[in-house]
GROMACS .gro file of N, CA and C in nm:
model
  498
    1MET      N    1  16.051  17.518   5.872
    1MET     CA    2  16.153  17.584   5.794
    1MET      C    3  16.089  17.702   5.720
    2THR      N    4  16.152  17.817   5.726
    2THR     CA    5  16.100  17.936   5.660
    2THR      C    6  16.136  17.934   5.511
    3ARG      N    7  16.073  18.025   5.434
    3ARG     CA    8  16.107  18.035   5.291
    3ARG      C    9  16.254  18.070   5.273
    4ALA      N   10  16.305  18.157   5.356
    4ALA     CA   11  16.447  18.195   5.347
    4ALA      C   12  16.536  18.073   5.370
    5ASP      N   13  16.497  17.988   5.468
    5ASP     CA   14  16.574  17.866   5.494
    5ASP      C   15  16.569  17.773   5.373
    6GLN      N   16  16.448  17.759   5.313
    6GLN     CA   17  16.434  17.672   5.197
    6GLN      C   18  16.517  17.721   5.080
    7ALA      N   19  16.522  17.853   5.060
    7ALA     CA   20  16.600  17.909   4.949
    7ALA      C   21  16.749  17.887   4.969
    8SER      N   22  16.796  17.895   5.094
    8SER     CA   23  16.939  17.879   5.119
    8SER      C   24  16.980  17.733   5.136
    9HIS      N   25  16.882  17.643   5.154
    9HIS     CA   26  16.911  17.500   5.166
    9HIS      C   27  16.821  17.421   5.071
   10PRO      N   28  16.852  17.424   4.939
   10PRO     CA   29  16.764  17.353   4.845
   10PRO      C   30  16.764  17.202   4.872
   11SER      N   31  16.653  17.138   4.832
   11SER     CA   32  16.641  16.994   4.849
   11SER      C   33  16.759  16.926   4.779
   12PRO      N   34  16.819  16.827   4.843
   12PRO     CA   35  16.935  16.762   4.780
   12PRO      C   36  16.897  16.678   4.658
   13VAL      N   37  16.768  16.641   4.646
   13VAL     CA   38  16.724  16.557   4.534
   13VAL      C   39  16.610  16.628   4.460
   14VAL      N   40  16.626  16.642   4.329
   14VAL     CA   41  16.523  16.698   4.242
   14VAL      C   42  16.471  16.585   4.154
   15GLU      N   43  16.340  16.569   4.148
   15GLU     CA   44  16.281  16.460   4.070
   15GLU      C   45  16.233  16.510   3.934
   16ILE      N   46  16.264  16.432   3.831
   16ILE     CA   47  16.218  16.457   3.694
   16ILE      C   48  16.143  16.332   3.650
   17TYR      N   49  16.018  16.350   3.608
   17TYR     CA   50  15.936  16.235   3.567
   17TYR      C   51  15.946  16.215   3.416
   18MET      N   52  15.946  16.089   3.375
   18MET     CA   53  15.952  16.051   3.235
   18MET      C   54  15.812  16.007   3.198
   19LYS      N   55  15.744  16.088   3.112
   19LYS     CA   56  15.601  16.071   3.095
   19LYS      C   57  15.561  16.041   2.950
   20SER      N   58  15.434  16.002   2.939
   20SER     CA   59  15.374  15.971   2.809
   20SER      C   60  15.224  15.991   2.822
   21ASP      N   61  15.158  16.029   2.710
   21ASP     CA   62  15.012  16.032   2.715
   21ASP      C   63  14.960  15.888   2.704
   22GLN      N   64  14.829  15.871   2.714
   22GLN     CA   65  14.772  15.735   2.717
   22GLN      C   66  14.802  15.655   2.591
   23LEU      N   67  14.810  15.721   2.477
   23LEU     CA   68  14.836  15.651   2.351
   23LEU      C   69  14.985  15.635   2.322
   24GLY      N   70  15.068  15.702   2.399
   24GLY     CA   71  15.211  15.697   2.374
   24GLY      C   72  15.253  15.786   2.257
   25SER      N   73  15.164  15.872   2.212
   25SER     CA   74  15.196  15.959   2.098
   25SER      C   75  15.273  16.085   2.141
   26LYS      N   76  15.267  16.118   2.269
   26LYS     CA   77  15.344  16.232   2.322
   26LYS      C   78  15.425  16.183   2.441
   27VAL      N   79  15.551  16.219   2.441
   27VAL     CA   80  15.644  16.178   2.547
   27VAL      C   81  15.723  16.301   2.590
   28TRP      N   82  15.758  16.308   2.721
   28TRP     CA   83  15.830  16.426   2.768
   28TRP      C   84  15.889  16.402   2.907
   29PHE      N   85  15.989  16.487   2.938
   29PHE     CA   86  16.045  16.493   3.073
   29PHE      C   87  15.971  16.604   3.147
   30ASP      N   88  15.935  16.580   3.271
   30ASP     CA   89  15.862  16.679   3.351
   30ASP      C   90  15.927  16.693   3.488
   31PRO      N   91  15.995  16.807   3.509
   31PRO     CA   92  16.011  16.923   3.423
   31PRO      C   93  16.113  16.899   3.312
   32VAL      N   94  16.103  16.982   3.207
   32VAL     CA   95  16.194  16.971   3.093
   32VAL      C   96  16.322  17.050   3.116
   33GLY      N   97  16.319  17.146   3.209
   33GLY     CA   98  16.437  17.224   3.241
   33GLY      C   99  16.443  17.252   3.390
   34VAL      N  100  16.561  17.235   3.450
   34VAL     CA  101  16.577  17.265   3.593
   34VAL      C  102  16.713  17.329   3.618
   35TYR      N  103  16.714  17.412   3.721
   35TYR     CA  104  16.838  17.470   3.771
   35TYR      C  105  16.867  17.406   3.907
   36ILE      N  106  16.992  17.362   3.927
   36ILE     CA  107  17.031  17.307   4.056
   36ILE      C  108  17.168  17.363   4.095
   37GLU      N  109  17.202  17.345   4.220
   37GLU     CA  110  17.334  17.385   4.270
   37GLU      C  111  17.429  17.264   4.261
   38PRO      N  112  17.560  17.288   4.246
   38PRO     CA  113  17.654  17.176   4.249
   38PRO      C  114  17.636  17.094   4.376
   39GLY      N  115  17.639  16.963   4.364
   39GLY     CA  116  17.620  16.873   4.478
   39GLY      C  117  17.479  16.819   4.490
   40GLN      N  118  17.385  16.876   4.418
   40GLN     CA  119  17.248  16.824   4.421
   40GLN      C  120  17.236  16.701   4.329
   41THR      N  121  17.136  16.620   4.356
   41THR     CA  122  17.111  16.497   4.282
   41THR      C  123  16.982  16.511   4.201
   42ILE      N  124  16.984  16.459   4.080
   42ILE     CA  125  16.864  16.447   3.998
   42ILE      C  126  16.819  16.301   4.003
   43ARG      N  127  16.690  16.279   4.027
   43ARG     CA  128  16.633  16.144   4.021
   43ARG      C  129  16.527  16.144   3.910
   44TRP      N  130  16.553  16.066   3.804
   44TRP     CA  131  16.455  16.049   3.697
   44TRP      C  132  16.367  15.930   3.732
   45ILE      N  133  16.237  15.946   3.720
   45ILE     CA  134  16.140  15.842   3.756
   45ILE      C  135  16.049  15.817   3.637
   46VAL      N  136  16.034  15.692   3.596
   46VAL     CA  137  15.946  15.659   3.483
   46VAL      C  138  15.803  15.651   3.533
   47SER      N  139  15.715  15.733   3.473
   47SER     CA  140  15.573  15.729   3.506
   47SER      C  141  15.498  15.633   3.414
   48GLU      N  142  15.523  15.645   3.285
   48GLU     CA  143  15.458  15.560   3.185
   48GLU      C  144  15.560  15.525   3.077
   49ASN      N  145  15.532  15.417   3.002
   49ASN     CA  146  15.612  15.380   2.885
   49ASN      C  147  15.752  15.333   2.930
   50VAL      N  148  15.843  15.316   2.836
   50VAL     CA  149  15.981  15.276   2.863
   50VAL      C  150  16.070  15.389   2.812
   51HIS      N  151  16.165  15.432   2.896
   51HIS     CA  152  16.248  15.548   2.861
   51HIS      C  153  16.392  15.526   2.906
   52THR      N  154  16.479  15.617   2.859
   52THR     CA  155  16.616  15.627   2.911
   52THR      C  156  16.640  15.774   2.943
   53THR      N  157  16.741  15.800   3.022
   53THR     CA  158  16.798  15.934   3.034
   53THR      C  159  16.943  15.917   2.994
   54THR      N  160  16.981  15.987   2.888
   54THR     CA  161  17.111  15.967   2.825
   54THR      C  162  17.172  16.103   2.792
   55ALA      N  163  17.296  16.123   2.835
   55ALA     CA  164  17.363  16.252   2.812
   55ALA      C  165  17.402  16.267   2.666
   56TYR      N  166  17.391  16.389   2.614
   56TYR     CA  167  17.446  16.418   2.482
   56TYR      C  168  17.597  16.420   2.496
   57HIS      N  169  17.660  16.314   2.447
   57HIS     CA  170  17.804  16.295   2.458
   57HIS      C  171  17.849  16.197   2.350
   58PRO      N  172  17.967  16.217   2.291
   58PRO     CA  173  18.014  16.123   2.188
   58PRO      C  174  18.020  15.976   2.233
   59ARG      N  175  18.038  15.951   2.362
   59ARG     CA  176  18.039  15.811   2.410
   59ARG      C  177  17.902  15.746   2.400
   60ASN      N  178  17.798  15.826   2.384
   60ASN     CA  179  17.662  15.773   2.370
   60ASN      C  180  17.621  15.781   2.223
   61SER      N  181  17.659  15.680   2.146
   61SER     CA  182  17.624  15.667   2.004
   61SER      C  183  17.667  15.787   1.921
   62ASN      N  184  17.785  15.842   1.953
   62ASN     CA  185  17.843  15.954   1.877
   62ASN      C  186  17.756  16.079   1.875
   63HIS      N  187  17.676  16.097   1.976
   63HIS     CA  188  17.599  16.222   1.983
   63HIS      C  189  17.695  16.338   2.008
   64SER      N  190  17.656  16.455   1.968
   64SER     CA  191  17.740  16.573   1.991
   64SER      C  192  17.754  16.599   2.141
   65LEU      N  193  17.865  16.664   2.178
   65LEU     CA  194  17.894  16.694   2.319
   65LEU      C  195  17.811  16.813   2.363
   66ARG      N  196  17.722  16.792   2.463
   66ARG     CA  197  17.639  16.902   2.515
   66ARG      C  198  17.633  16.898   2.668
   67ILE      N  199  17.741  16.844   2.729
   67ILE     CA  200  17.759  16.852   2.874
   67ILE      C  201  17.900  16.906   2.895
   68PRO      N  202  17.934  16.953   3.015
   68PRO     CA  203  18.070  17.004   3.037
   68PRO      C  204  18.175  16.898   2.999
   69PRO      N  205  18.283  16.941   2.931
   69PRO     CA  206  18.383  16.844   2.882
   69PRO      C  207  18.443  16.755   2.991
   70ASN      N  208  18.455  16.802   3.113
   70ASN     CA  209  18.515  16.721   3.220
   70ASN      C  210  18.410  16.646   3.304
   71ALA      N  211  18.284  16.650   3.262
   71ALA     CA  212  18.179  16.575   3.332
   71ALA      C  213  18.171  16.433   3.275
   72THR      N  214  18.128  16.340   3.358
   72THR     CA  215  18.113  16.201   3.314
   72THR      C  216  17.977  16.183   3.247
   73PRO      N  217  17.975  16.131   3.123
   73PRO     CA  218  17.845  16.109   3.057
   73PRO      C  219  17.771  15.993   3.122
   74TRP      N  220  17.639  15.994   3.109
   74TRP     CA  221  17.558  15.887   3.166
   74TRP      C  222  17.463  15.831   3.063
   75ASP      N  223  17.420  15.709   3.088
   75ASP     CA  224  17.314  15.644   3.011
   75ASP      C  225  17.247  15.547   3.107
   76SER      N  226  17.122  15.572   3.139
   76SER     CA  227  17.052  15.490   3.238
   76SER      C  228  17.021  15.350   3.187
   77GLY      N  229  17.024  15.329   3.056
   77GLY     CA  230  16.968  15.206   3.000
   77GLY      C  231  16.816  15.216   3.008
   78TYR      N  232  16.749  15.116   2.952
   78TYR     CA  233  16.603  15.122   2.949
   78TYR      C  234  16.542  15.104   3.088
   79LEU      N  235  16.449  15.193   3.122
   79LEU     CA  236  16.380  15.190   3.250
   79LEU      C  237  16.231  15.173   3.226
   80SER      N  238  16.166  15.094   3.309
   80SER     CA  239  16.022  15.069   3.300
   80SER      C  240  15.947  15.149   3.405
   81PRO      N  241  15.814  15.158   3.393
   81PRO     CA  242  15.736  15.234   3.491
   81PRO      C  243  15.768  15.194   3.635
   82GLY      N  244  15.789  15.297   3.718
   82GLY     CA  245  15.822  15.276   3.859
   82GLY      C  246  15.971  15.270   3.886
   83GLU      N  247  16.052  15.249   3.784
   83GLU     CA  248  16.197  15.244   3.804
   83GLU      C  249  16.254  15.386   3.801
   84ASP      N  250  16.372  15.404   3.860
   84ASP     CA  251  16.435  15.535   3.860
   84ASP      C  252  16.584  15.524   3.841
   85PHE      N  253  16.646  15.640   3.819
   85PHE     CA  254  16.791  15.652   3.797
   85PHE      C  255  16.835  15.782   3.861
   86GLU      N  256  16.943  15.779   3.938
   86GLU     CA  257  16.991  15.899   4.007
   86GLU      C  258  17.132  15.934   3.965
   87LEU      N  259  17.160  16.064   3.970
   87LEU     CA  260  17.293  16.112   3.937
   87LEU      C  261  17.319  16.239   4.017
   88LYS      N  262  17.435  16.247   4.081
   88LYS     CA  263  17.475  16.368   4.154
   88LYS      C  264  17.561  16.454   4.062
   89PHE      N  265  17.530  16.582   4.054
   89PHE     CA  266  17.600  16.674   3.965
   89PHE      C  267  17.694  16.762   4.047
   90MET      N  268  17.823  16.753   4.020
   90MET     CA  269  17.923  16.830   4.094
   90MET      C  270  17.987  16.940   4.008
   91ILE      N  271  17.988  16.923   3.876
   91ILE     CA  272  18.056  17.017   3.786
   91ILE      C  273  17.955  17.116   3.729
   92GLN      N  274  17.987  17.244   3.737
   92GLN     CA  275  17.896  17.347   3.688
   92GLN      C  276  17.887  17.344   3.535
   93GLY      N  277  17.771  17.379   3.483
   93GLY     CA  278  17.753  17.389   3.339
   93GLY      C  279  17.613  17.349   3.297
   94VAL      N  280  17.594  17.345   3.165
   94VAL     CA  281  17.467  17.306   3.105
   94VAL      C  282  17.478  17.160   3.063
   95TYR      N  283  17.377  17.081   3.100
   95TYR     CA  284  17.371  16.938   3.066
   95TYR      C  285  17.245  16.913   2.984
   96ASP      N  286  17.263  16.878   2.856
   96ASP     CA  287  17.150  16.841   2.772
   96ASP      C  288  17.144  16.688   2.765
   97TYR      N  289  17.025  16.632   2.768
   97TYR     CA  290  17.009  16.488   2.765
   97TYR      C  291  16.883  16.452   2.687
   98TYR      N  292  16.868  16.323   2.657
   98TYR     CA  293  16.756  16.276   2.575
   98TYR      C  294  16.712  16.138   2.619
   99CYS      N  295  16.598  16.097   2.568
   99CYS     CA  296  16.548  15.960   2.585
   99CYS      C  297  16.581  15.887   2.456
  100MET      N  298  16.656  15.778   2.466
  100MET     CA  299  16.704  15.708   2.346
  100MET      C  300  16.591  15.671   2.249
  101PRO      N  301  16.483  15.602   2.292
  101PRO     CA  302  16.381  15.566   2.193
  101PRO      C  303  16.292  15.683   2.151
  102HIS      N  304  16.297  15.796   2.221
  102HIS     CA  305  16.205  15.905   2.191
  102HIS      C  306  16.273  16.037   2.156
  103GLU      N  307  16.403  16.035   2.129
  103GLU     CA  308  16.474  16.159   2.093
  103GLU      C  309  16.412  16.223   1.969
  104GLY      N  310  16.382  16.142   1.867
  104GLY     CA  311  16.324  16.194   1.744
  104GLY      C  312  16.188  16.256   1.763
  105ALA      N  313  16.119  16.218   1.871
  105ALA     CA  314  15.989  16.276   1.904
  105ALA      C  315  16.004  16.400   1.991
  106GLY      N  316  16.129  16.438   2.020
  106GLY     CA  317  16.155  16.560   2.096
  106GLY      C  318  16.160  16.540   2.246
  107MET      N  319  16.183  16.416   2.294
  107MET     CA  320  16.191  16.395   2.439
  107MET      C  321  16.334  16.423   2.485
  108VAL      N  322  16.357  16.548   2.524
  108VAL     CA  323  16.488  16.595   2.569
  108VAL      C  324  16.469  16.679   2.694
  109GLY      N  325  16.579  16.703   2.764
  109GLY     CA  326  16.574  16.787   2.883
  109GLY      C  327  16.706  16.861   2.901
  110ARG      N  328  16.703  16.963   2.987
  110ARG     CA  329  16.821  17.045   3.013
  110ARG      C  330  16.830  17.072   3.162
  111ILE      N  331  16.950  17.051   3.214
  111ILE     CA  332  16.980  17.081   3.355
  111ILE      C  333  17.091  17.184   3.356
  112ILE      N  334  17.076  17.286   3.437
  112ILE     CA  335  17.183  17.384   3.457
  112ILE      C  336  17.231  17.370   3.600
  113VAL      N  337  17.361  17.343   3.613
  113VAL     CA  338  17.423  17.329   3.745
  113VAL      C  339  17.509  17.452   3.768
  114GLY      N  340  17.467  17.537   3.861
  114GLY     CA  341  17.542  17.660   3.891
  114GLY      C  342  17.546  17.754   3.772
  115LYS      N  343  17.665  17.777   3.717
  115LYS     CA  344  17.682  17.870   3.606
  115LYS      C  345  17.649  17.802   3.473
  116PRO      N  346  17.574  17.869   3.385
  116PRO     CA  347  17.536  17.809   3.256
  116PRO      C  348  17.648  17.820   3.153
  117THR      N  349  17.747  17.732   3.161
  117THR     CA  350  17.862  17.735   3.070
  117THR      C  351  17.876  17.599   3.001
  118GLY      N  352  17.975  17.591   2.911
  118GLY     CA  353  18.008  17.465   2.845
  118GLY      C  354  17.939  17.448   2.712
  119PRO      N  355  17.962  17.333   2.646
  119PRO     CA  356  17.907  17.308   2.512
  119PRO      C  357  17.754  17.316   2.507
  120GLY      N  358  17.685  17.284   2.616
  120GLY     CA  359  17.540  17.291   2.617
  120GLY      C  360  17.488  17.435   2.608
  121ALA      N  361  17.576  17.531   2.634
  121ALA     CA  362  17.537  17.672   2.625
  121ALA      C  363  17.563  17.729   2.485
  122LEU      N  364  17.625  17.648   2.399
  122LEU     CA  365  17.658  17.695   2.263
  122LEU      C  366  17.548  17.656   2.165
  123PRO      N  367  17.548  17.717   2.045
  123PRO     CA  368  17.451  17.676   1.943
  123PRO      C  369  17.465  17.526   1.913
  124PHE      N  370  17.358  17.463   1.863
  124PHE     CA  371  17.359  17.319   1.841
  124PHE      C  372  17.465  17.275   1.740
  125ASP      N  373  17.505  17.364   1.648
  125ASP     CA  374  17.602  17.326   1.544
  125ASP      C  375  17.742  17.380   1.571
  126TYR      N  376  17.773  17.413   1.696
  126TYR     CA  377  17.902  17.477   1.728
  126TYR      C  378  18.023  17.396   1.682
  127TYR      N  379  18.011  17.267   1.670
  127TYR     CA  380  18.124  17.178   1.644
  127TYR      C  381  18.146  17.152   1.494
  128GLU      N  382  18.053  17.193   1.410
  128GLU     CA  383  18.062  17.161   1.267
  128GLU      C  384  18.186  17.224   1.204
  129GLY      N  385  18.249  17.148   1.113
  129GLY     CA  386  18.367  17.195   1.043
  129GLY      C  387  18.498  17.156   1.109
  130ARG      N  388  18.491  17.096   1.228
  130ARG     CA  389  18.614  17.051   1.296
  130ARG      C  390  18.640  16.906   1.257
  131SER      N  391  18.767  16.872   1.229
  131SER     CA  392  18.798  16.736   1.186
  131SER      C  393  18.778  16.633   1.296
  132ASP      N  394  18.794  16.672   1.424
  132ASP     CA  395  18.781  16.577   1.533
  132ASP      C  396  18.635  16.550   1.573
  133THR      N  397  18.542  16.615   1.508
  133THR     CA  398  18.401  16.596   1.543
  133THR      C  399  18.317  16.550   1.424
  134LYS      N  400  18.382  16.510   1.314
  134LYS     CA  401  18.308  16.481   1.190
  134LYS      C  402  18.212  16.363   1.204
  135ASN      N  403  18.233  16.275   1.303
  135ASN     CA  404  18.142  16.160   1.322
  135ASN      C  405  18.031  16.186   1.424
  136TRP      N  406  18.028  16.305   1.481
  136TRP     CA  407  17.924  16.335   1.581
  136TRP      C  408  17.788  16.346   1.515
  137ARG      N  409  17.688  16.297   1.586
  137ARG     CA  410  17.550  16.307   1.538
  137ARG      C  411  17.488  16.437   1.591
  138PRO      N  412  17.421  16.510   1.503
  138PRO     CA  413  17.357  16.634   1.550
  138PRO      C  414  17.232  16.606   1.632
  139VAL      N  415  17.191  16.703   1.709
  139VAL     CA  416  17.063  16.695   1.780
  139VAL      C  417  16.953  16.710   1.673
  140PRO      N  418  16.858  16.615   1.667
  140PRO     CA  419  16.754  16.624   1.565
  140PRO      C  420  16.674  16.755   1.577
  141PRO      N  421  16.630  16.809   1.463
  141PRO     CA  422  16.554  16.936   1.467
  141PRO      C  423  16.433  16.931   1.561
  142ALA      N  424  16.360  16.819   1.563
  142ALA     CA  425  16.242  16.810   1.651
  142ALA      C  426  16.284  16.820   1.798
  143ALA      N  427  16.402  16.770   1.831
  143ALA     CA  428  16.451  16.778   1.968
  143ALA      C  429  16.500  16.919   2.000
  144GLN      N  430  16.570  16.982   1.905
  144GLN     CA  431  16.624  17.117   1.929
  144GLN      C  432  16.517  17.215   1.975
  145LYS      N  433  16.400  17.206   1.914
  145LYS     CA  434  16.297  17.306   1.948
  145LYS      C  435  16.228  17.279   2.082
  146GLU      N  436  16.254  17.164   2.145
  146GLU     CA  437  16.192  17.133   2.274
  146GLU      C  438  16.273  17.179   2.394
  147PHE      N  439  16.402  17.211   2.374
  147PHE     CA  440  16.483  17.256   2.487
  147PHE      C  441  16.437  17.394   2.534
  148PRO      N  442  16.414  17.411   2.663
  148PRO     CA  443  16.388  17.546   2.712
  148PRO      C  444  16.517  17.627   2.703
  149THR      N  445  16.504  17.758   2.686
  149THR     CA  446  16.625  17.841   2.677
  149THR      C  447  16.696  17.846   2.812
  150ILE      N  448  16.824  17.874   2.806
  150ILE     CA  449  16.902  17.890   2.929
  150ILE      C  450  16.846  18.008   3.010
  151GLU      N  451  16.811  18.115   2.941
  151GLU     CA  452  16.758  18.233   3.010
  151GLU      C  453  16.630  18.198   3.087
  152ARG      N  454  16.542  18.119   3.027
  152ARG     CA  455  16.417  18.083   3.093
  152ARG      C  456  16.443  17.996   3.216
  153ILE      N  457  16.534  17.901   3.205
  153ILE     CA  458  16.566  17.815   3.320
  153ILE      C  459  16.627  17.899   3.433
  154MET      N  460  16.718  17.991   3.398
  154MET     CA  461  16.780  18.075   3.501
  154MET      C  462  16.677  18.163   3.570
  155ARG      N  463  16.577  18.209   3.495
  155ARG     CA  464  16.474  18.297   3.551
  155ARG      C  465  16.372  18.219   3.634
  156GLU      N  466  16.323  18.103   3.581
  156GLU     CA  467  16.214  18.030   3.645
  156GLU      C  468  16.261  17.916   3.735
  157LYS      N  469  16.383  17.868   3.718
  157LYS     CA  470  16.445  17.758   3.793
  157LYS      C  471  16.385  17.620   3.759
  158VAL      N  472  16.255  17.613   3.735
  158VAL     CA  473  16.190  17.487   3.696
  158VAL      C  474  16.098  17.520   3.578
  159VAL      N  475  16.118  17.450   3.465
  159VAL     CA  476  16.039  17.477   3.344
  159VAL      C  477  15.962  17.350   3.306
  160ARG      N  478  15.831  17.367   3.298
  160ARG     CA  479  15.745  17.255   3.257
  160ARG      C  480  15.685  17.289   3.121
  161ILE      N  481  15.653  17.187   3.042
  161ILE     CA  482  15.587  17.210   2.914
  161ILE      C  483  15.441  17.173   2.927
  162LYS      N  484  15.358  17.243   2.850
  162LYS     CA  485  15.217  17.210   2.847
  162LYS      C  486  15.198  17.099   2.745
  163VAL      N  487  15.127  16.995   2.784
  163VAL     CA  488  15.100  16.883   2.695
  163VAL      C  489  14.953  16.886   2.658
  164GLY      N  490  14.925  16.859   2.531
  164GLY     CA  491  14.787  16.855   2.487
  164GLY      C  492  14.745  16.980   2.414
  165ASP      N  493  14.840  17.076   2.399
  165ASP     CA  494  14.806  17.198   2.327
  165ASP      C  495  14.825  17.182   2.177
  166GLY      N  496  14.893  17.076   2.135
  166GLY     CA  497  14.920  17.065   1.993
  166GLY      C  498  14.843  16.964   1.931
   0.00000   0.00000   0.00000
């Protein structure tokens, strides 16, 4: 298969690893940001520690909505090393997600499916001041700073973070 063929026929499954350093003091999704086409599948795989992949959605512990409004929210439940969770993305937009036990440590990720639209493309506090969202939980500050920008994901398609620099 040529490069042109690969570009026009992306792999149907993109893998994201759920990682931790040896001490468990640093946790992250690798890659932290990916661009995919509608119809592609994401497979999250636990490398170390215990993790979840959970959509930012009010159905998940009243978290703020950061996936397209007509998309179905997900929560993998707790996964152990070697286990995985798959989801096929059909609706275009930005999907922000987190690891339930490690959200406060900044273990979050962003997937862009086709066009970067929807609540995930808005500022983190876009919903504040509305009566129908007063019970939503904000994205913690430590998590907010770990999301790669939409512009970077659109430019690079796959965004990885360097671990061990801090």
